[in-house]
């Protein structure tokens, strides 16, 4: 195909080559996507746990189109249509006090770093091995993977890394200089790693004892992915700050930092030109409406998916599923693609399945059959 050849040539010559990719997706509907040759795939990647309402959900498309005819951007110098209503809705479903919107996950992490420093007057952070919190300089400082962090050192803020799941080590690392501990309730980029039972309650307890804030990074786990609005909702633990992004607006770029009552930025302490704009907020409100209806189905769909893959010992919560495949992970990913199923290798040979929450039972069964055969 002449056209497909030319975009690949242009990409290799003009775009910075930080990604590895084979196909171009041009259309999506529900849990299905199509490439530029017309091939269909069941999408178990969903733009990396972003397109939870499925591709181009009519309610989301309508909200974006309607708002784009009224006002696309106005800055935060004025009250923004849909912004306050969205903040209220997010506070209600998460039980937190106030919201601040961002354009991405990393920016939500940055906002939390600033808020934690400002409100505790402490400088340092504690994070966990294999954790991921973003790639901007501040969020990268809290991200563990040495290969992506070390080339950019020295980084701020100072961060101590503790083994994920090790409460004793955590208690030793958090001290009077620790502004906050940041933790994922299920580690996503690491390959869907679940913490030991009671771990998150233990992290809360250590934070309380040492006067540090607890930041829960729900950028991947939040917005219904695990069957509740927040994954921390399975644990009965109350964070000081919650970060959201990926699934929040069905693919329209957006993030949010939510903080408990009394923990907040004041006039001039933070800001953004684009964040919380009319299109993003309209898309997020429509997204929440759709997820509300899907939420009761997520647990069962996840169990069905894991059940069908049982012989590979899948783990996870809701529609966030990991399978340790090892060295053959890339090969399995490629085989699945050839058989019409998109999956993704996260860190350390862990296959990650994060399909749209609208995925049907039929699609789950088909995808599981293909994945099962590909792993062999
Ligand atoms: C994806 C992700 C981020 C970073 O989000 P970006 O929008 O890519 O900046 C941070 N934390 C977690 C847990 C994530 O999964």
GROMACS .gro file of C-alpha atoms and ligand atoms in nm:
model
  391
    1UNK     CA    1   0.000   0.000   0.000
    2UNK     CA    2   0.146   0.334  -0.113
    3UNK     CA    3  -0.008   0.534   0.173
    4UNK     CA    4   0.092   0.301   0.453
    5UNK     CA    5   0.449   0.299   0.324
    6UNK     CA    6   0.470   0.673   0.322
    7UNK     CA    7   0.359   0.738   0.682
    8UNK     CA    8   0.610   0.483   0.806
    9UNK     CA    9   0.884   0.657   0.608
   10UNK     CA   10   0.781   0.999   0.735
   11UNK     CA   11   0.769   0.870   1.092
   12UNK     CA   12   1.112   0.713   1.074
   13UNK     CA   13   1.262   1.030   0.926
   14UNK     CA   14   1.077   1.308   1.108
   15UNK     CA   15   0.937   1.174   1.436
   16UNK     CA   16   1.154   1.107   1.741
   17UNK     CA   17   1.192   0.731   1.752
   18UNK     CA   18   1.101   0.657   2.114
   19UNK     CA   19   0.821   0.410   2.038
   20UNK     CA   20   0.813   0.064   1.877
   21UNK     CA   21   0.504   0.015   1.661
   22UNK     CA   22   0.382  -0.192   1.372
   23UNK     CA   23   0.030  -0.090   1.275
   24UNK     CA   24  -0.180   0.224   1.246
   25UNK     CA   25  -0.525   0.224   1.403
   26UNK     CA   26  -0.774   0.440   1.222
   27UNK     CA   27  -1.115   0.357   1.367
   28UNK     CA   28  -1.271   0.213   1.679
   29UNK     CA   29  -1.613   0.116   1.811
   30UNK     CA   30  -1.676  -0.041   2.149
   31UNK     CA   31  -1.395  -0.284   2.224
   32UNK     CA   32  -1.301  -0.320   1.854
   33UNK     CA   33  -1.047  -0.125   1.652
   34UNK     CA   34  -0.953  -0.134   1.285
   35UNK     CA   35  -0.616  -0.067   1.120
   36UNK     CA   36  -0.557   0.115   0.793
   37UNK     CA   37  -0.573  -0.208   0.594
   38UNK     CA   38  -0.922  -0.277   0.730
   39UNK     CA   39  -0.819  -0.550   0.976
   40UNK     CA   40  -1.027  -0.571   1.294
   41UNK     CA   41  -0.891  -0.635   1.643
   42UNK     CA   42  -1.039  -0.692   1.988
   43UNK     CA   43  -0.866  -0.423   2.187
   44UNK     CA   44  -0.731  -0.542   2.523
   45UNK     CA   45  -0.500  -0.240   2.544
   46UNK     CA   46  -0.759   0.039   2.518
   47UNK     CA   47  -0.497   0.309   2.464
   48UNK     CA   48  -0.326   0.185   2.785
   49UNK     CA   49  -0.631   0.161   3.011
   50UNK     CA   50  -0.769   0.488   2.876
   51UNK     CA   51  -1.068   0.406   2.655
   52UNK     CA   52  -1.279   0.251   2.932
   53UNK     CA   53  -1.611   0.351   2.777
   54UNK     CA   54  -1.505   0.184   2.452
   55UNK     CA   55  -1.393   0.363   2.139
   56UNK     CA   56  -1.603   0.658   2.030
   57UNK     CA   57  -1.888   0.594   2.273
   58UNK     CA   58  -2.180   0.795   2.133
   59UNK     CA   59  -2.239   0.979   2.464
   60UNK     CA   60  -1.873   1.088   2.479
   61UNK     CA   61  -1.856   1.179   2.109
   62UNK     CA   62  -2.175   1.383   2.147
   63UNK     CA   63  -2.046   1.566   2.455
   64UNK     CA   64  -1.722   1.661   2.276
   65UNK     CA   65  -1.898   1.763   1.954
   66UNK     CA   66  -2.168   1.964   2.133
   67UNK     CA   67  -1.913   2.149   2.348
   68UNK     CA   68  -1.683   2.212   2.050
   69UNK     CA   69  -1.964   2.406   1.883
   70UNK     CA   70  -2.012   2.626   2.192
   71UNK     CA   71  -1.664   2.698   2.332
   72UNK     CA   72  -1.338   2.505   2.287
   73UNK     CA   73  -1.112   2.702   2.519
   74UNK     CA   74  -1.139   3.000   2.748
   75UNK     CA   75  -0.849   2.960   3.003
   76UNK     CA   76  -0.894   2.948   3.378
   77UNK     CA   77  -0.924   3.327   3.396
   78UNK     CA   78  -1.300   3.262   3.370
   79UNK     CA   79  -1.538   3.002   3.512
   80UNK     CA   80  -1.517   2.709   3.273
   81UNK     CA   81  -1.831   2.529   3.152
   82UNK     CA   82  -1.864   2.180   3.310
   83UNK     CA   83  -1.558   2.228   3.539
   84UNK     CA   84  -1.730   2.283   3.875
   85UNK     CA   85  -1.992   2.018   3.804
   86UNK     CA   86  -1.718   1.767   3.721
   87UNK     CA   87  -1.525   1.857   4.038
   88UNK     CA   88  -1.838   1.797   4.246
   89UNK     CA   89  -1.906   1.465   4.076
   90UNK     CA   90  -1.547   1.341   4.126
   91UNK     CA   91  -1.549   1.445   4.492
   92UNK     CA   92  -1.877   1.263   4.541
   93UNK     CA   93  -1.767   0.935   4.382
   94UNK     CA   94  -1.424   0.935   4.552
   95UNK     CA   95  -1.518   1.083   4.890
   96UNK     CA   96  -1.249   1.352   4.864
   97UNK     CA   97  -1.289   1.725   4.925
   98UNK     CA   98  -1.156   1.925   4.630
   99UNK     CA   99  -1.023   1.873   4.279
  100UNK     CA  100  -0.758   2.031   4.060
  101UNK     CA  101  -0.752   1.934   3.693
  102UNK     CA  102  -0.446   1.866   3.478
  103UNK     CA  103  -0.375   1.757   3.119
  104UNK     CA  104  -0.207   1.425   3.196
  105UNK     CA  105  -0.115   1.177   3.465
  106UNK     CA  106   0.237   1.309   3.511
  107UNK     CA  107   0.098   1.657   3.565
  108UNK     CA  108  -0.131   1.525   3.835
  109UNK     CA  109   0.175   1.374   4.006
  110UNK     CA  110   0.355   1.709   3.974
  111UNK     CA  111   0.062   1.887   4.135
  112UNK     CA  112   0.067   1.637   4.423
  113UNK     CA  113   0.441   1.686   4.477
  114UNK     CA  114   0.391   2.062   4.500
  115UNK     CA  115   0.088   2.034   4.726
  116UNK     CA  116   0.263   1.787   4.960
  117UNK     CA  117   0.570   2.008   4.991
  118UNK     CA  118   0.363   2.320   5.041
  119UNK     CA  119   0.136   2.177   5.306
  120UNK     CA  120   0.388   1.973   5.507
  121UNK     CA  121   0.690   2.205   5.465
  122UNK     CA  122   0.889   1.883   5.419
  123UNK     CA  123   1.109   1.807   5.119
  124UNK     CA  124   1.140   1.432   5.062
  125UNK     CA  125   0.926   1.151   4.922
  126UNK     CA  126   0.904   0.775   4.957
  127UNK     CA  127   0.791   0.555   4.667
  128UNK     CA  128   0.801   0.183   4.583
  129UNK     CA  129   1.008  -0.047   4.365
  130UNK     CA  130   0.858  -0.104   4.018
  131UNK     CA  131   0.624   0.193   4.072
  132UNK     CA  132   0.544   0.432   3.787
  133UNK     CA  133   0.422   0.789   3.835
  134UNK     CA  134   0.516   0.971   3.513
  135UNK     CA  135   0.807   1.095   3.304
  136UNK     CA  136   0.828   1.468   3.374
  137UNK     CA  137   1.127   1.558   3.592
  138UNK     CA  138   0.938   1.565   3.922
  139UNK     CA  139   0.720   1.261   3.858
  140UNK     CA  140   1.024   1.077   3.719
  141UNK     CA  141   1.198   1.131   4.053
  142UNK     CA  142   0.925   0.915   4.211
  143UNK     CA  143   0.933   0.653   3.932
  144UNK     CA  144   1.148   0.354   4.018
  145UNK     CA  145   1.271   0.198   3.693
  146UNK     CA  146   1.642   0.285   3.684
  147UNK     CA  147   1.667   0.263   3.302
  148UNK     CA  148   1.422   0.551   3.251
  149UNK     CA  149   1.516   0.753   3.563
  150UNK     CA  150   1.895   0.741   3.594
  151UNK     CA  151   1.989   0.913   3.263
  152UNK     CA  152   1.814   1.226   3.394
  153UNK     CA  153   1.962   1.242   3.744
  154UNK     CA  154   2.002   1.446   3.955
  155UNK     CA  155   1.627   1.474   4.002
  156UNK     CA  156   1.409   1.663   4.245
  157UNK     CA  157   1.242   1.588   4.482
  158UNK     CA  158   1.463   1.344   4.670
  159UNK     CA  159   1.295   1.004   4.684
  160UNK     CA  160   1.367   0.684   4.874
  161UNK     CA  161   1.247   0.359   4.714
  162UNK     CA  162   1.109   0.081   4.930
  163UNK     CA  163   1.021  -0.275   4.823
  164UNK     CA  164   0.650  -0.283   4.723
  165UNK     CA  165   0.472  -0.473   4.998
  166UNK     CA  166   0.740  -0.431   5.267
  167UNK     CA  167   0.586  -0.238   5.556
  168UNK     CA  168   0.884  -0.278   5.782
  169UNK     CA  169   1.117  -0.121   5.525
  170UNK     CA  170   0.858   0.155   5.476
  171UNK     CA  171   0.848   0.235   5.846
  172UNK     CA  172   1.228   0.263   5.837
  173UNK     CA  173   1.229   0.493   5.533
  174UNK     CA  174   0.959   0.743   5.634
  175UNK     CA  175   1.085   1.008   5.874
  176UNK     CA  176   1.028   1.366   5.986
  177UNK     CA  177   1.157   1.493   5.648
  178UNK     CA  178   0.907   1.287   5.443
  179UNK     CA  179   0.640   1.502   5.281
  180UNK     CA  180   0.450   1.208   5.136
  181UNK     CA  181   0.446   0.841   5.044
  182UNK     CA  182   0.316   0.770   4.693
  183UNK     CA  183   0.174   0.429   4.606
  184UNK     CA  184  -0.023   0.252   4.332
  185UNK     CA  185  -0.299   0.030   4.477
  186UNK     CA  186  -0.221  -0.217   4.196
  187UNK     CA  187   0.103  -0.154   4.006
  188UNK     CA  188   0.014  -0.107   3.638
  189UNK     CA  189   0.328  -0.047   3.435
  190UNK     CA  190   0.505  -0.308   3.647
  191UNK     CA  191   0.265  -0.564   3.498
  192UNK     CA  192  -0.043  -0.568   3.723
  193UNK     CA  193   0.123  -0.642   4.057
  194UNK     CA  194  -0.112  -0.674   4.356
  195UNK     CA  195   0.013  -0.578   4.702
  196UNK     CA  196  -0.010  -0.822   4.992
  197UNK     CA  197  -0.334  -0.822   5.191
  198UNK     CA  198  -0.355  -0.527   5.429
  199UNK     CA  199  -0.054  -0.350   5.278
  200UNK     CA  200  -0.233  -0.027   5.189
  201UNK     CA  201  -0.388   0.001   5.536
  202UNK     CA  202  -0.036  -0.047   5.673
  203UNK     CA  203   0.099   0.232   5.450
  204UNK     CA  204  -0.176   0.460   5.584
  205UNK     CA  205  -0.080   0.371   5.939
  206UNK     CA  206   0.291   0.447   5.881
  207UNK     CA  207   0.202   0.783   5.721
  208UNK     CA  208  -0.019   0.876   6.016
  209UNK     CA  209   0.249   0.781   6.265
  210UNK     CA  210   0.518   0.987   6.088
  211UNK     CA  211   0.303   1.284   5.985
  212UNK     CA  212   0.353   1.218   5.612
  213UNK     CA  213   0.078   1.247   5.352
  214UNK     CA  214  -0.049   0.944   5.159
  215UNK     CA  215  -0.075   0.998   4.783
  216UNK     CA  216  -0.255   0.715   4.604
  217UNK     CA  217  -0.179   0.705   4.232
  218UNK     CA  218  -0.502   0.580   4.073
  219UNK     CA  219  -0.406   0.707   3.729
  220UNK     CA  220  -0.436   0.354   3.588
  221UNK     CA  221  -0.651   0.179   3.850
  222UNK     CA  222  -0.912   0.450   3.897
  223UNK     CA  223  -1.239   0.537   3.722
  224UNK     CA  224  -1.390   0.190   3.745
  225UNK     CA  225  -1.103  -0.016   3.604
  226UNK     CA  226  -1.103  -0.258   3.901
  227UNK     CA  227  -1.481  -0.259   3.954
  228UNK     CA  228  -1.496   0.035   4.193
  229UNK     CA  229  -1.441   0.405   4.122
  230UNK     CA  230  -1.108   0.378   4.305
  231UNK     CA  231  -0.905   0.060   4.361
  232UNK     CA  232  -0.837   0.186   4.713
  233UNK     CA  233  -1.213   0.145   4.760
  234UNK     CA  234  -1.152  -0.231   4.793
  235UNK     CA  235  -0.927  -0.163   5.095
  236UNK     CA  236  -1.125   0.081   5.309
  237UNK     CA  237  -0.827   0.317   5.327
  238UNK     CA  238  -0.864   0.698   5.308
  239UNK     CA  239  -0.583   0.872   5.117
  240UNK     CA  240  -0.490   1.239   5.155
  241UNK     CA  241  -0.444   1.281   4.780
  242UNK     CA  242  -0.570   1.075   4.486
  243UNK     CA  243  -0.436   1.104   4.131
  244UNK     CA  244  -0.652   1.024   3.827
  245UNK     CA  245  -0.596   1.041   3.453
  246UNK     CA  246  -0.605   0.757   3.198
  247UNK     CA  247  -0.971   0.649   3.212
  248UNK     CA  248  -1.112   0.983   3.320
  249UNK     CA  249  -1.225   1.127   2.985
  250UNK     CA  250  -1.233   0.834   2.740
  251UNK     CA  251  -0.914   0.944   2.566
  252UNK     CA  252  -0.952   1.318   2.575
  253UNK     CA  253  -0.626   1.422   2.751
  254UNK     CA  254  -0.703   1.493   3.114
  255UNK     CA  255  -0.586   1.426   3.467
  256UNK     CA  256  -0.697   1.525   3.814
  257UNK     CA  257  -0.559   1.561   4.161
  258UNK     CA  258  -0.816   1.521   4.437
  259UNK     CA  259  -0.736   1.607   4.797
  260UNK     CA  260  -0.916   1.557   5.125
  261UNK     CA  261  -1.102   1.844   5.291
  262UNK     CA  262  -0.861   2.114   5.411
  263UNK     CA  263  -0.569   2.011   5.188
  264UNK     CA  264  -0.558   2.251   4.894
  265UNK     CA  265  -0.377   2.507   4.683
  266UNK     CA  266  -0.469   2.870   4.741
  267UNK     CA  267  -0.482   3.160   4.496
  268UNK     CA  268  -0.167   3.173   4.282
  269UNK     CA  269  -0.007   2.859   4.423
  270UNK     CA  270  -0.070   2.652   4.109
  271UNK     CA  271  -0.223   2.697   3.766
  272UNK     CA  272  -0.252   2.585   3.405
  273UNK     CA  273  -0.353   2.735   3.071
  274UNK     CA  274  -0.525   2.431   2.925
  275UNK     CA  275  -0.612   2.211   3.222
  276UNK     CA  276  -0.978   2.156   3.305
  277UNK     CA  277  -1.087   2.307   2.976
  278UNK     CA  278  -1.445   2.286   2.845
  279UNK     CA  279  -1.388   1.992   2.609
  280UNK     CA  280  -1.201   1.783   2.865
  281UNK     CA  281  -1.459   1.847   3.135
  282UNK     CA  282  -1.750   1.773   2.900
  283UNK     CA  283  -1.581   1.447   2.793
  284UNK     CA  284  -1.514   1.350   3.156
  285UNK     CA  285  -1.873   1.416   3.265
  286UNK     CA  286  -2.006   1.200   2.982
  287UNK     CA  287  -1.747   0.934   3.068
  288UNK     CA  288  -1.859   0.920   3.430
  289UNK     CA  289  -2.220   0.879   3.318
  290UNK     CA  290  -2.127   0.580   3.102
  291UNK     CA  291  -1.899   0.419   3.364
  292UNK     CA  292  -2.177   0.443   3.625
  293UNK     CA  293  -2.377   0.197   3.416
  294UNK     CA  294  -2.078  -0.032   3.354
  295UNK     CA  295  -1.942  -0.046   3.709
  296UNK     CA  296  -2.164  -0.334   3.829
  297UNK     CA  297  -2.044  -0.552   3.536
  298UNK     CA  298  -1.667  -0.508   3.575
  299UNK     CA  299  -1.602  -0.763   3.850
  300UNK     CA  300  -1.786  -1.040   3.667
  301UNK     CA  301  -1.623  -0.963   3.332
  302UNK     CA  302  -1.282  -0.971   3.498
  303UNK     CA  303  -1.359  -1.306   3.659
  304UNK     CA  304  -1.476  -1.445   3.325
  305UNK     CA  305  -1.156  -1.328   3.155
  306UNK     CA  306  -0.930  -1.466   3.428
  307UNK     CA  307  -1.132  -1.788   3.441
  308UNK     CA  308  -1.078  -1.849   3.070
  309UNK     CA  309  -0.702  -1.801   3.115
  310UNK     CA  310  -0.676  -1.998   3.436
  311UNK     CA  311  -0.398  -2.232   3.326
  312UNK     CA  312  -0.166  -1.930   3.290
  313UNK     CA  313  -0.229  -1.814   3.650
  314UNK     CA  314  -0.371  -1.469   3.571
  315UNK     CA  315  -0.393  -1.213   3.851
  316UNK     CA  316  -0.570  -0.883   3.883
  317UNK     CA  317  -0.874  -0.694   3.989
  318UNK     CA  318  -1.174  -0.627   3.767
  319UNK     CA  319  -1.062  -0.560   3.410
  320UNK     CA  320  -0.697  -0.508   3.501
  321UNK     CA  321  -0.529  -0.842   3.444
  322UNK     CA  322  -0.165  -0.951   3.438
  323UNK     CA  323  -0.004  -1.277   3.329
  324UNK     CA  324   0.365  -1.352   3.376
  325UNK     CA  325   0.483  -1.481   3.040
  326UNK     CA  326   0.855  -1.411   3.065
  327UNK     CA  327   1.096  -1.375   2.773
  328UNK     CA  328   0.832  -1.473   2.516
  329UNK     CA  329   0.607  -1.178   2.601
  330UNK     CA  330   0.680  -0.978   2.284
  331UNK     CA  331   0.631  -1.287   2.072
  332UNK     CA  332   0.297  -1.357   2.241
  333UNK     CA  333   0.192  -0.996   2.187
  334UNK     CA  334   0.278  -1.025   1.818
  335UNK     CA  335   0.096  -1.356   1.775
  336UNK     CA  336  -0.216  -1.216   1.937
  337UNK     CA  337  -0.204  -0.921   1.700
  338UNK     CA  338  -0.183  -1.153   1.401
  339UNK     CA  339  -0.491  -1.334   1.534
  340UNK     CA  340  -0.684  -1.008   1.581
  341UNK     CA  341  -0.633  -0.933   1.951
  342UNK     CA  342  -0.432  -0.640   2.086
  343UNK     CA  343  -0.247  -0.701   2.412
  344UNK     CA  344   0.051  -0.527   2.568
  345UNK     CA  345   0.370  -0.633   2.743
  346UNK     CA  346   0.430  -0.429   3.057
  347UNK     CA  347   0.755  -0.461   3.253
  348UNK     CA  348   0.942  -0.787   3.318
  349UNK     CA  349   0.763  -1.009   3.067
  350UNK     CA  350   0.420  -0.941   3.218
  351UNK     CA  351   0.133  -0.945   2.972
  352UNK     CA  352  -0.120  -0.675   3.062
  353UNK     CA  353  -0.489  -0.689   2.970
  354UNK     CA  354  -0.687  -0.368   3.025
  355UNK     CA  355  -0.975  -0.383   2.775
  356UNK     CA  356  -1.254  -0.126   2.752
  357UNK     CA  357  -1.508  -0.186   3.028
  358UNK     CA  358  -1.773  -0.224   2.755
  359UNK     CA  359  -1.609  -0.542   2.625
  360UNK     CA  360  -1.875  -0.811   2.571
  361UNK     CA  361  -1.868  -1.168   2.705
  362UNK     CA  362  -1.829  -1.292   2.349
  363UNK     CA  363  -1.529  -1.068   2.294
  364UNK     CA  364  -1.376  -1.177   2.625
  365UNK     CA  365  -1.413  -1.543   2.527
  366UNK     CA  366  -1.262  -1.487   2.182
  367UNK     CA  367  -0.974  -1.279   2.313
  368UNK     CA  368  -0.902  -1.533   2.587
  369UNK     CA  369  -0.894  -1.818   2.332
  370UNK     CA  370  -0.641  -1.631   2.118
  371UNK     CA  371  -0.425  -1.532   2.416
  372UNK     CA  372  -0.438  -1.885   2.557
  373UNK     CA  373  -0.317  -2.030   2.227
  374UNK     CA  374  -0.051  -1.765   2.180
  375UNK     CA  375   0.100  -1.835   2.521
  376UNK     CA  376   0.072  -2.207   2.443
  377LIG     C1  377   0.024   0.624   3.298
  377LIG     C2  378   0.055   0.649   3.439
  377LIG     C3  379   0.112   0.770   3.482
  377LIG     C4  380   0.152   0.879   3.386
  377LIG     O1  381   0.046   0.930   3.311
  377LIG     P1  382   0.077   1.015   3.177
  377LIG     O2  383  -0.058   1.065   3.135
  377LIG     O3  384   0.139   0.920   3.079
  377LIG     O4  385   0.169   1.124   3.216
  377LIG     C5  386   0.134   0.786   3.618
  377LIG     N1  387   0.101   0.691   3.707
  377LIG     C6  388   0.045   0.573   3.669
  377LIG     C7  389   0.009   0.472   3.772
  377LIG     C8  390   0.022   0.548   3.534
  377LIG     O5  391  -0.029   0.430   3.496
   0.00000   0.00000   0.00000
